[in-house]
CSV table of C-alpha atoms and ligand atoms in Angstrom, one decimal:
chain,number,residue,atom,x,y,z
A,1,UNK,CA,0.0,0.0,0.0
A,2,UNK,CA,1.2,3.5,-0.8
A,3,UNK,CA,0.6,4.6,2.7
A,4,UNK,CA,3.5,2.4,3.8
A,5,UNK,CA,5.8,4.7,1.9
A,6,UNK,CA,5.2,7.4,4.4
A,7,UNK,CA,6.3,5.2,7.3
A,8,UNK,CA,9.3,4.1,5.3
A,9,UNK,CA,10.3,7.8,4.8
A,10,UNK,CA,10.0,8.5,8.5
A,11,UNK,CA,11.9,5.4,9.4
A,12,UNK,CA,14.6,6.4,7.0
A,13,UNK,CA,14.9,9.9,8.1
A,14,UNK,CA,14.8,9.4,11.9
A,15,UNK,CA,16.3,5.9,12.2
A,16,UNK,CA,19.9,5.3,13.3
A,17,UNK,CA,20.6,2.7,10.6
A,18,UNK,CA,23.8,3.6,8.7
A,19,UNK,CA,23.2,5.5,5.5
A,20,UNK,CA,24.0,2.8,2.9
A,21,UNK,CA,22.0,0.2,4.7
A,22,UNK,CA,19.1,2.6,5.3
A,23,UNK,CA,19.0,3.3,1.5
A,24,UNK,CA,18.8,-0.3,0.7
A,25,UNK,CA,16.1,-0.9,3.2
A,26,UNK,CA,14.1,2.1,2.0
A,27,UNK,CA,14.3,1.0,-1.6
A,28,UNK,CA,13.0,-2.4,-0.7
A,29,UNK,CA,10.2,-0.8,1.3
A,30,UNK,CA,9.4,1.4,-1.6
A,31,UNK,CA,9.3,-1.5,-4.1
A,32,UNK,CA,7.1,-3.5,-1.8
A,33,UNK,CA,4.7,-0.6,-1.2
A,34,UNK,CA,4.4,0.1,-4.9
A,35,UNK,CA,4.0,-3.5,-6.0
A,36,UNK,CA,1.4,-4.2,-3.4
A,37,UNK,CA,-0.5,-1.2,-4.7
A,38,UNK,CA,-0.6,-3.0,-8.0
A,39,UNK,CA,1.8,-0.7,-9.7
A,40,UNK,CA,3.4,-2.5,-12.7
A,41,UNK,CA,6.4,-4.4,-11.6
A,42,UNK,CA,8.6,-3.3,-14.5
A,43,UNK,CA,7.7,0.3,-13.7
A,44,UNK,CA,8.7,-0.2,-10.1
A,45,UNK,CA,12.1,-1.6,-11.0
A,46,UNK,CA,12.8,1.0,-13.5
A,47,UNK,CA,12.0,3.6,-10.9
A,48,UNK,CA,14.3,2.2,-8.3
A,49,UNK,CA,17.0,1.6,-10.9
A,50,UNK,CA,16.8,5.3,-11.8
A,51,UNK,CA,17.0,6.3,-8.2
A,52,UNK,CA,20.1,4.1,-7.7
A,53,UNK,CA,21.7,5.5,-10.8
A,54,UNK,CA,21.3,9.1,-9.7
A,55,UNK,CA,22.7,8.1,-6.3
A,56,UNK,CA,25.8,6.9,-7.9
A,57,UNK,CA,26.2,9.7,-10.4
A,58,UNK,CA,25.2,12.8,-8.5
A,59,UNK,CA,26.6,14.4,-5.4
A,60,UNK,CA,24.5,15.8,-2.5
A,61,UNK,CA,24.4,19.6,-2.5
A,62,UNK,CA,26.1,21.2,0.5
A,63,UNK,CA,22.9,22.4,2.1
A,64,UNK,CA,21.3,19.0,2.3
A,65,UNK,CA,22.2,16.1,4.6
A,66,UNK,CA,22.8,12.9,2.7
A,67,UNK,CA,19.6,11.4,3.8
A,68,UNK,CA,17.6,14.5,2.9
A,69,UNK,CA,19.2,14.4,-0.5
A,70,UNK,CA,18.2,10.8,-1.0
A,71,UNK,CA,14.6,11.6,-0.2
A,72,UNK,CA,14.6,14.5,-2.6
A,73,UNK,CA,15.7,12.2,-5.4
A,74,UNK,CA,13.0,9.7,-4.5
A,75,UNK,CA,10.5,12.6,-4.5
A,76,UNK,CA,11.7,13.7,-7.9
A,77,UNK,CA,11.5,10.3,-9.5
A,78,UNK,CA,8.1,9.5,-8.0
A,79,UNK,CA,6.8,12.8,-9.3
A,80,UNK,CA,7.9,11.9,-12.8
A,81,UNK,CA,5.9,8.7,-12.4
A,82,UNK,CA,2.8,10.8,-11.7
A,83,UNK,CA,3.2,13.1,-14.7
A,84,UNK,CA,6.3,15.1,-13.9
A,85,UNK,CA,6.8,18.7,-13.3
A,86,UNK,CA,3.8,20.0,-15.2
A,87,UNK,CA,0.2,20.2,-14.3
A,88,UNK,CA,-1.9,18.4,-16.9
A,89,UNK,CA,-3.5,20.2,-19.7
A,90,UNK,CA,-7.2,20.6,-18.8
A,91,UNK,CA,-8.2,22.8,-21.7
A,92,UNK,CA,-10.3,21.1,-24.4
A,93,UNK,CA,-8.4,20.6,-27.7
A,94,UNK,CA,-11.6,21.1,-29.7
A,95,UNK,CA,-15.1,22.5,-29.4
A,96,UNK,CA,-17.7,21.3,-28.7
A,97,UNK,CA,-16.0,18.9,-26.2
A,98,UNK,CA,-17.9,16.0,-24.8
A,99,UNK,CA,-16.9,14.5,-21.4
A,100,UNK,CA,-18.4,11.3,-20.1
A,101,UNK,CA,-18.0,10.7,-16.4
A,102,UNK,CA,-17.8,7.1,-15.1
A,103,UNK,CA,-17.1,5.4,-11.8
A,104,UNK,CA,-18.7,3.4,-9.0
A,105,UNK,CA,-21.7,4.5,-7.0
A,106,UNK,CA,-20.8,7.2,-4.5
A,107,UNK,CA,-17.3,7.9,-5.9
A,108,UNK,CA,-18.5,11.5,-6.5
A,109,UNK,CA,-19.4,11.6,-10.2
A,110,UNK,CA,-22.4,13.9,-9.9
A,111,UNK,CA,-20.7,16.2,-7.5
A,112,UNK,CA,-17.7,16.3,-9.8
A,113,UNK,CA,-19.9,16.9,-12.8
A,114,UNK,CA,-21.1,20.1,-11.1
A,115,UNK,CA,-17.5,21.1,-10.1
A,116,UNK,CA,-16.2,20.6,-13.6
A,117,UNK,CA,-19.1,22.6,-15.0
A,118,UNK,CA,-18.3,25.4,-12.6
A,119,UNK,CA,-14.5,25.2,-13.4
A,120,UNK,CA,-15.0,25.5,-17.1
A,121,UNK,CA,-17.7,28.1,-16.8
A,122,UNK,CA,-15.4,30.3,-14.8
A,123,UNK,CA,-12.8,29.9,-17.6
A,124,UNK,CA,-15.3,31.4,-20.0
A,125,UNK,CA,-16.7,28.3,-21.7
A,126,UNK,CA,-20.4,27.7,-22.3
A,127,UNK,CA,-21.2,24.5,-20.4
A,128,UNK,CA,-24.0,22.0,-20.4
A,129,UNK,CA,-24.8,19.1,-18.0
A,130,UNK,CA,-26.5,15.8,-19.0
A,131,UNK,CA,-28.2,13.7,-16.4
A,132,UNK,CA,-27.8,10.1,-17.7
A,133,UNK,CA,-28.1,8.2,-14.4
A,134,UNK,CA,-31.4,6.5,-14.5
A,135,UNK,CA,-30.8,4.1,-11.6
A,136,UNK,CA,-30.3,6.3,-8.6
A,137,UNK,CA,-33.6,7.9,-7.4
A,138,UNK,CA,-33.4,11.7,-7.6
A,139,UNK,CA,-30.2,11.7,-9.6
A,140,UNK,CA,-31.7,14.2,-12.0
A,141,UNK,CA,-32.8,16.5,-9.2
A,142,UNK,CA,-29.3,16.3,-7.6
A,143,UNK,CA,-27.7,17.5,-10.9
A,144,UNK,CA,-30.4,20.1,-11.5
A,145,UNK,CA,-29.8,21.6,-8.1
A,146,UNK,CA,-26.0,21.8,-8.9
A,147,UNK,CA,-26.8,23.3,-12.3
A,148,UNK,CA,-29.1,26.0,-10.8
A,149,UNK,CA,-26.5,26.9,-8.2
A,150,UNK,CA,-23.9,27.7,-10.9
A,151,UNK,CA,-26.2,28.8,-13.7
A,152,UNK,CA,-25.5,25.9,-16.0
A,153,UNK,CA,-28.3,24.2,-18.0
A,154,UNK,CA,-29.0,20.6,-17.2
A,155,UNK,CA,-30.6,18.2,-19.7
A,156,UNK,CA,-32.5,15.2,-18.3
A,157,UNK,CA,-35.6,13.0,-18.9
A,158,UNK,CA,-36.6,11.9,-15.4
A,159,UNK,CA,-39.1,9.3,-16.7
A,160,UNK,CA,-37.1,7.7,-19.4
A,161,UNK,CA,-35.4,4.5,-18.3
A,162,UNK,CA,-33.0,4.5,-21.3
A,163,UNK,CA,-29.7,6.2,-20.3
A,164,UNK,CA,-28.1,5.9,-23.7
A,165,UNK,CA,-31.1,7.6,-25.3
A,166,UNK,CA,-31.1,10.5,-22.8
A,167,UNK,CA,-27.3,11.0,-23.2
A,168,UNK,CA,-27.5,11.1,-26.9
A,169,UNK,CA,-30.4,13.5,-27.0
A,170,UNK,CA,-28.9,15.7,-24.4
A,171,UNK,CA,-25.6,16.0,-26.2
A,172,UNK,CA,-27.3,16.7,-29.6
A,173,UNK,CA,-29.4,19.4,-28.1
A,174,UNK,CA,-26.4,21.1,-26.4
A,175,UNK,CA,-24.3,20.8,-29.6
A,176,UNK,CA,-27.1,22.5,-31.6
A,177,UNK,CA,-27.3,25.3,-29.1
A,178,UNK,CA,-23.6,25.9,-29.4
A,179,UNK,CA,-22.5,24.7,-26.0
A,180,UNK,CA,-18.7,24.4,-25.7
A,181,UNK,CA,-18.3,21.7,-23.1
A,182,UNK,CA,-20.9,19.0,-22.5
A,183,UNK,CA,-20.5,16.9,-19.3
A,184,UNK,CA,-22.4,13.6,-19.1
A,185,UNK,CA,-23.1,12.2,-15.7
A,186,UNK,CA,-23.7,8.5,-15.6
A,187,UNK,CA,-24.9,5.8,-13.2
A,188,UNK,CA,-22.7,4.2,-10.6
A,189,UNK,CA,-21.2,0.9,-11.3
A,190,UNK,CA,-19.4,-1.6,-9.3
A,191,UNK,CA,-17.7,-3.3,-12.1
A,192,UNK,CA,-18.4,-6.8,-10.7
A,193,UNK,CA,-20.8,-9.6,-11.4
A,194,UNK,CA,-24.4,-8.4,-11.7
A,195,UNK,CA,-23.1,-4.9,-12.6
A,196,UNK,CA,-22.0,-6.2,-15.9
A,197,UNK,CA,-25.2,-4.8,-17.3
A,198,UNK,CA,-24.1,-1.4,-16.3
A,199,UNK,CA,-20.8,-1.9,-18.0
A,200,UNK,CA,-22.6,-2.9,-21.1
A,201,UNK,CA,-24.6,0.3,-21.0
A,202,UNK,CA,-21.5,2.3,-20.5
A,203,UNK,CA,-19.9,0.6,-23.6
A,204,UNK,CA,-23.0,1.4,-25.6
A,205,UNK,CA,-23.1,5.0,-24.4
A,206,UNK,CA,-19.4,5.3,-25.4
A,207,UNK,CA,-20.1,4.0,-28.9
A,208,UNK,CA,-23.1,6.2,-29.4
A,209,UNK,CA,-21.7,9.5,-27.9
A,210,UNK,CA,-18.1,9.1,-29.1
A,211,UNK,CA,-17.0,11.4,-26.2
A,212,UNK,CA,-13.8,13.4,-26.5
A,213,UNK,CA,-12.8,12.2,-23.0
A,214,UNK,CA,-14.0,9.5,-20.6
A,215,UNK,CA,-13.1,10.5,-17.1
A,216,UNK,CA,-12.9,7.9,-14.4
A,217,UNK,CA,-13.9,9.3,-11.0
A,218,UNK,CA,-12.4,7.4,-8.1
A,219,UNK,CA,-12.5,7.8,-4.4
A,220,UNK,CA,-9.1,8.5,-2.9
A,221,UNK,CA,-9.6,5.8,-0.3
A,222,UNK,CA,-10.3,3.0,-2.7
A,223,UNK,CA,-6.9,1.4,-2.3
A,224,UNK,CA,-6.2,-2.1,-3.7
A,225,UNK,CA,-9.4,-2.5,-5.6
A,226,UNK,CA,-8.5,0.4,-7.9
A,227,UNK,CA,-6.4,-1.6,-10.4
A,228,UNK,CA,-9.1,-4.2,-11.0
A,229,UNK,CA,-11.8,-1.7,-11.2
A,230,UNK,CA,-10.0,0.7,-13.5
A,231,UNK,CA,-9.2,-2.2,-15.8
A,232,UNK,CA,-12.8,-3.2,-16.1
A,233,UNK,CA,-13.9,0.3,-16.9
A,234,UNK,CA,-11.1,0.7,-19.3
A,235,UNK,CA,-12.3,-2.4,-21.2
A,236,UNK,CA,-15.8,-1.1,-21.5
A,237,UNK,CA,-14.7,2.4,-22.7
A,238,UNK,CA,-11.1,3.7,-22.9
A,239,UNK,CA,-10.4,5.9,-19.9
A,240,UNK,CA,-8.6,9.1,-20.9
A,241,UNK,CA,-8.5,10.9,-17.6
A,242,UNK,CA,-8.8,10.3,-14.0
A,243,UNK,CA,-10.2,12.5,-11.2
A,244,UNK,CA,-9.5,11.5,-7.6
A,245,UNK,CA,-12.2,12.7,-5.2
A,246,UNK,CA,-12.3,13.1,-1.5
A,247,UNK,CA,-8.6,13.9,-1.1
A,248,UNK,CA,-9.7,16.0,1.8
A,249,UNK,CA,-10.8,13.0,3.8
A,250,UNK,CA,-7.6,10.9,3.4
A,251,UNK,CA,-4.0,11.5,2.7
A,252,UNK,CA,-3.8,8.1,1.1
A,253,UNK,CA,-4.9,8.1,-2.5
A,254,UNK,CA,-2.8,5.0,-3.1
A,255,UNK,CA,-5.4,3.7,-5.6
A,256,UNK,CA,-4.7,6.5,-8.0
A,257,UNK,CA,-1.3,5.1,-9.1
A,258,UNK,CA,-2.9,1.7,-9.7
A,259,UNK,CA,-5.7,3.3,-11.7
A,260,UNK,CA,-3.1,5.1,-13.8
A,261,UNK,CA,-1.1,1.9,-14.2
A,262,UNK,CA,-4.2,0.1,-15.3
A,263,UNK,CA,-5.4,2.6,-17.8
A,264,UNK,CA,-2.5,4.7,-18.9
A,265,UNK,CA,-4.7,7.7,-18.2
A,266,UNK,CA,-3.7,11.1,-16.9
A,267,UNK,CA,-4.8,12.3,-13.5
A,268,UNK,CA,-6.4,15.7,-14.3
A,269,UNK,CA,-8.1,16.9,-11.2
A,270,UNK,CA,-8.5,16.1,-7.5
A,271,UNK,CA,-11.6,16.8,-5.4
A,272,UNK,CA,-10.8,18.3,-2.1
A,273,UNK,CA,-14.3,18.8,-0.5
A,274,UNK,CA,-18.0,18.7,-1.0
A,275,UNK,CA,-18.3,22.3,-2.2
A,276,UNK,CA,-18.6,23.2,-5.8
A,277,UNK,CA,-15.3,25.0,-6.0
A,278,UNK,CA,-13.4,22.3,-4.2
A,279,UNK,CA,-11.7,20.9,-7.3
A,280,UNK,CA,-8.0,21.4,-8.1
A,281,UNK,CA,-6.0,20.7,-11.2
A,282,UNK,CA,-3.8,17.8,-10.3
A,283,UNK,CA,-0.3,18.7,-9.3
A,284,UNK,CA,2.0,15.6,-9.4
A,285,UNK,CA,4.5,17.1,-7.0
A,286,UNK,CA,2.0,18.1,-4.4
A,287,UNK,CA,0.4,14.6,-4.6
A,288,UNK,CA,3.7,12.8,-4.2
A,289,UNK,CA,4.5,15.1,-1.2
A,290,UNK,CA,1.3,13.8,0.4
A,291,UNK,CA,2.3,10.2,-0.3
A,292,UNK,CA,5.7,10.7,1.2
A,293,UNK,CA,4.3,12.5,4.2
A,294,UNK,CA,4.1,16.2,3.8
A,295,UNK,CA,5.3,17.0,7.3
A,296,UNK,CA,8.5,15.0,6.9
A,297,UNK,CA,9.6,16.2,3.5
A,298,UNK,CA,8.4,19.8,3.4
A,299,UNK,CA,11.6,21.1,5.0
A,300,UNK,CA,13.7,19.2,2.5
A,301,UNK,CA,11.7,20.4,-0.4
A,302,UNK,CA,12.0,24.0,0.8
A,303,UNK,CA,15.7,23.6,0.9
A,304,UNK,CA,15.9,22.1,-2.6
A,305,UNK,CA,13.7,24.9,-3.9
A,306,UNK,CA,15.9,27.5,-2.2
A,307,UNK,CA,18.9,25.9,-3.7
A,308,UNK,CA,17.5,25.9,-7.2
A,309,UNK,CA,16.6,29.6,-6.9
A,310,UNK,CA,20.0,30.3,-5.5
A,311,UNK,CA,21.7,28.5,-8.4
A,312,UNK,CA,19.5,30.5,-10.9
A,313,UNK,CA,20.7,33.8,-9.5
A,314,UNK,CA,24.2,32.5,-9.3
A,315,UNK,CA,24.0,31.8,-13.0
A,316,UNK,CA,22.7,35.2,-13.6
A,317,UNK,CA,25.7,36.6,-11.7
A,318,UNK,CA,27.9,34.7,-14.0
A,319,UNK,CA,26.1,36.4,-16.9
A,320,UNK,CA,26.7,39.8,-15.4
A,321,UNK,CA,30.3,38.9,-15.0
A,322,UNK,CA,30.4,38.1,-18.7
A,323,UNK,CA,29.0,41.6,-19.4
A,324,UNK,CA,25.5,40.4,-20.0
A,325,UNK,CA,22.6,42.1,-18.2
A,326,UNK,CA,22.4,43.4,-14.7
A,327,UNK,CA,21.3,42.0,-11.4
A,328,UNK,CA,18.1,43.7,-10.4
A,329,UNK,CA,16.8,44.1,-6.9
A,330,UNK,CA,14.2,41.5,-7.8
A,331,UNK,CA,17.1,39.1,-8.2
A,332,UNK,CA,18.6,40.2,-4.9
A,333,UNK,CA,15.3,39.6,-3.3
A,334,UNK,CA,14.9,36.2,-4.8
A,335,UNK,CA,18.4,35.4,-3.6
A,336,UNK,CA,17.6,36.3,0.0
A,337,UNK,CA,14.4,34.3,-0.1
A,338,UNK,CA,16.3,31.4,-1.4
A,339,UNK,CA,18.9,31.7,1.4
A,340,UNK,CA,16.2,31.7,4.0
A,341,UNK,CA,14.7,28.6,2.6
A,342,UNK,CA,18.0,26.8,2.7
A,343,UNK,CA,18.3,27.1,6.4
A,344,UNK,CA,19.7,29.4,9.1
A,345,UNK,CA,22.1,31.8,7.5
A,346,UNK,CA,24.9,30.7,9.8
A,347,UNK,CA,24.7,27.2,8.4
A,348,UNK,CA,24.1,28.1,4.8
A,349,UNK,CA,26.8,30.7,4.5
A,350,UNK,CA,29.6,28.4,5.4
A,351,UNK,CA,28.6,25.9,2.7
A,352,UNK,CA,28.0,28.2,-0.2
A,353,UNK,CA,30.7,29.4,-2.4
A,354,UNK,CA,30.2,32.9,-3.8
A,355,UNK,CA,28.6,34.3,-0.7
A,356,UNK,CA,31.9,35.8,0.1
A,357,UNK,CA,30.6,38.7,-2.0
A,358,UNK,CA,28.4,39.6,0.9
A,359,UNK,CA,30.4,38.5,3.9
A,360,UNK,CA,34.0,37.3,3.5
A,361,UNK,CA,34.9,34.9,6.3
A,362,UNK,CA,32.1,35.7,8.6
A,363,UNK,CA,32.5,35.4,12.4
A,364,UNK,CA,29.6,34.3,14.6
A,365,UNK,CA,29.0,37.9,15.4
A,366,UNK,CA,28.9,38.9,11.8
A,367,UNK,CA,26.6,36.1,10.9
A,368,UNK,CA,24.1,37.3,13.5
A,369,UNK,CA,24.4,40.8,12.1
A,370,UNK,CA,24.1,39.4,8.6
A,371,UNK,CA,21.0,37.5,9.5
A,372,UNK,CA,19.4,40.6,11.0
A,373,UNK,CA,20.4,42.7,8.1
A,374,UNK,CA,18.9,40.3,5.6
A,375,UNK,CA,15.7,40.4,7.6
A,376,UNK,CA,15.6,44.2,7.5
A,377,UNK,CA,16.6,44.4,3.9
A,378,UNK,CA,13.9,42.0,3.0
A,379,UNK,CA,11.4,44.2,4.8
A,380,UNK,CA,12.6,47.1,2.6
A,381,UNK,CA,12.4,45.0,-0.6
A,382,UNK,CA,8.9,44.0,0.4
A,383,UNK,CA,7.9,47.7,0.5
A,384,UNK,CA,9.1,48.4,-3.0
A,385,UNK,CA,6.9,48.4,-6.0
A,386,UNK,CA,7.5,45.9,-8.8
A,387,UNK,CA,8.9,48.8,-10.9
A,388,UNK,CA,11.3,49.8,-8.3
A,389,UNK,CA,12.6,46.3,-7.9
A,390,UNK,CA,13.1,46.0,-11.7
A,391,UNK,CA,14.7,49.3,-12.0
A,392,UNK,CA,16.2,50.6,-8.8
A,393,UNK,CA,17.6,53.7,-10.5
A,394,UNK,CA,14.2,55.4,-10.1
A,395,UNK,CA,14.4,55.2,-6.3
A,396,UNK,CA,14.8,58.8,-5.3
A,397,UNK,CA,14.8,60.3,-1.9
A,398,UNK,CA,11.0,60.5,-1.6
A,399,UNK,CA,10.6,56.9,-2.7
A,400,UNK,CA,13.3,56.0,-0.2
A,401,UNK,CA,11.3,57.7,2.5
A,402,UNK,CA,8.1,55.8,1.5
A,403,UNK,CA,9.9,52.5,1.4
A,404,UNK,CA,11.5,53.1,4.8
A,405,UNK,CA,8.2,54.0,6.3
A,406,UNK,CA,6.5,51.0,4.9
A,407,UNK,CA,9.2,48.7,6.2
A,408,UNK,CA,9.6,50.3,9.6
A,409,UNK,CA,13.2,51.2,8.9
A,410,UNK,CA,15.4,54.3,8.9
A,411,UNK,CA,15.9,55.9,5.6
A,412,UNK,CA,19.6,55.3,5.9
A,413,UNK,CA,19.1,51.6,6.0
A,414,UNK,CA,17.3,51.7,2.7
A,415,UNK,CA,20.1,53.9,1.3
A,416,UNK,CA,22.6,51.3,2.5
A,417,UNK,CA,20.8,48.5,0.8
A,418,UNK,CA,20.8,50.5,-2.5
A,419,UNK,CA,24.5,51.2,-2.2
A,420,UNK,CA,25.2,47.6,-1.5
A,421,UNK,CA,23.2,46.7,-4.5
A,422,UNK,CA,25.1,49.1,-6.7
A,423,UNK,CA,28.4,48.0,-5.4
A,424,UNK,CA,27.5,44.4,-6.1
A,425,UNK,CA,26.8,45.1,-9.7
A,426,UNK,CA,30.1,47.1,-10.0
A,427,UNK,CA,32.0,44.3,-8.3
A,428,UNK,CA,30.6,41.7,-10.7
A,429,UNK,CA,31.6,43.8,-13.7
A,430,UNK,CA,35.1,44.2,-12.3
A,431,UNK,CA,35.4,40.5,-12.0
A,432,UNK,CA,35.5,40.2,-15.7
A,433,UNK,CA,38.6,42.3,-15.8
A,434,UNK,CA,40.2,40.5,-12.9
A,435,UNK,CA,39.4,37.0,-13.8
A,436,UNK,CA,41.3,35.6,-10.9
A,437,UNK,CA,38.7,36.9,-8.6
A,438,UNK,CA,36.2,34.5,-10.1
A,439,UNK,CA,37.8,31.8,-8.1
A,440,UNK,CA,37.1,33.7,-5.0
A,441,UNK,CA,33.5,34.4,-6.0
A,442,UNK,CA,32.6,31.0,-7.1
A,443,UNK,CA,34.6,28.9,-4.6
A,444,UNK,CA,37.4,27.9,-6.8
A,445,UNK,CA,35.8,26.5,-9.9
B,501,GDP,P1,-21.9,9.5,-7.4
B,501,GDP,O1,-22.8,8.4,-6.9
B,501,GDP,O2,-20.6,9.0,-8.0
B,501,GDP,O3,-22.6,10.5,-8.3
B,501,GDP,O4,-21.4,10.4,-6.1
B,501,GDP,P2,-22.0,11.8,-5.6
B,501,GDP,O5,-21.5,12.9,-6.4
B,501,GDP,O6,-23.4,11.7,-5.3
B,501,GDP,O7,-21.1,11.9,-4.2
B,501,GDP,C1,-21.2,11.0,-3.2
B,501,GDP,C2,-20.8,11.7,-1.9
B,501,GDP,O8,-19.5,12.1,-1.9
B,501,GDP,C3,-21.6,13.0,-1.6
B,501,GDP,O9,-22.0,13.1,-0.3
B,501,GDP,C4,-20.6,14.1,-2.0
B,501,GDP,O10,-20.9,15.3,-1.3
B,501,GDP,C5,-19.3,13.4,-1.6
B,501,GDP,N1,-18.2,14.0,-2.3
B,501,GDP,C6,-17.9,14.0,-3.6
B,501,GDP,N2,-16.7,14.6,-3.9
B,501,GDP,C7,-16.1,14.9,-2.7
B,501,GDP,C8,-14.9,15.4,-2.3
B,501,GDP,O11,-14.0,15.7,-3.1
B,501,GDP,N3,-14.7,15.5,-1.0
B,501,GDP,C9,-15.6,15.2,0.0
B,501,GDP,N4,-15.3,15.3,1.2
B,501,GDP,N5,-16.8,14.6,-0.4
B,501,GDP,C10,-17.1,14.5,-1.7
B,502,MG,MG1,-24.4,10.3,-9.2
């Protein structure tokens, strides 16, 4: 079960097992957890092979402990498994766009139909809902109520027992009236035994409607059953997308990976509550954080993010040295935010080459002062407008006064920040002439 991964992360980070053995144990735990959640075995082994490869080829950055670094790699590779860096594309690639929602009884199809309608309406699309669940009493009323709430028309035939007929007519009518996105809500199915009749109906509906997307709606807490269930649905009508509901009620969601594995579909949204606006575009990284145990890995991820930002600015400094561009106060700000994320300044400074620009060989005392200064300068930067950050030259005396007041600082402190900023740009330009200094700046590369 995916939930076991969280325990493994905790055990790994807090246990006293020596690093190498702890890594081996963790990888075994990870494989076990993924395989028992019915994730394809090949996929699991290629994932762990990739993790091991990175362990042997890469070096931990100075701001991370070895164990933290390892977890950040696991996080990275798991995120890729769930769709990588990017959020999925949820915009229709053609209009009109017909979506058919399928899933077991109670998984949240009808609620999600309303949420989707609201989501797309807000994005400027003309949306229509079709009530094609003829089994659940009051299914039509439930959808109509949602439609009324958000001002989206609902098509239904409460007395017609033929779901395929209703769906077909509903879609045709909406297409004629130039609706952009048509969402068809269907009946709950269990995917087993006597429910085969419902799967047949679904298949027929799929063939008649030829929807642009079939979305499987699954409850986050479904667990092990997900693989089997998703496969059955997938056989009846090819699943293109997945929505995981009730993510607010559980931090589990293990079934999602299995459903992805069974269908090859993309997770597009997650439901995070009963209300109409509680739908989020799926974010693989956030999801993986939940699987790994947000509390345990948040700090590590912050450091990694800080490091990435820090490296970006460092690269920009390199460009300035090469005579390209200029460091703006926005960059300075980003740099300071990045530093904060990486940990206490006293710890970070010692590890990071290049910071000598700010404080060469800092003593404890200087570090404290530096920390306090960064805090005060950040307050000043926070009080600046976007324009001022982009182009500090425009900051005259009256702007300085305003900034100082906004930040609760003396005007001299703001002036000092600006001077420091100007000096830094000058210094970077000088480095080009005195190349030897680059070694000092970048820690002897
Ligand atoms: P259907 O049978 O698949 O159409 O499921 P419904 O849409 O009727 O939803 C079943 C129950 O789940 C209802 O009580 C919903 O309010 C609830 N529900 C749906 N989505 C979510 C969600 O994301 N979070 C929570 N907490 N409840 C949800
Ligand atoms: Mg329903």
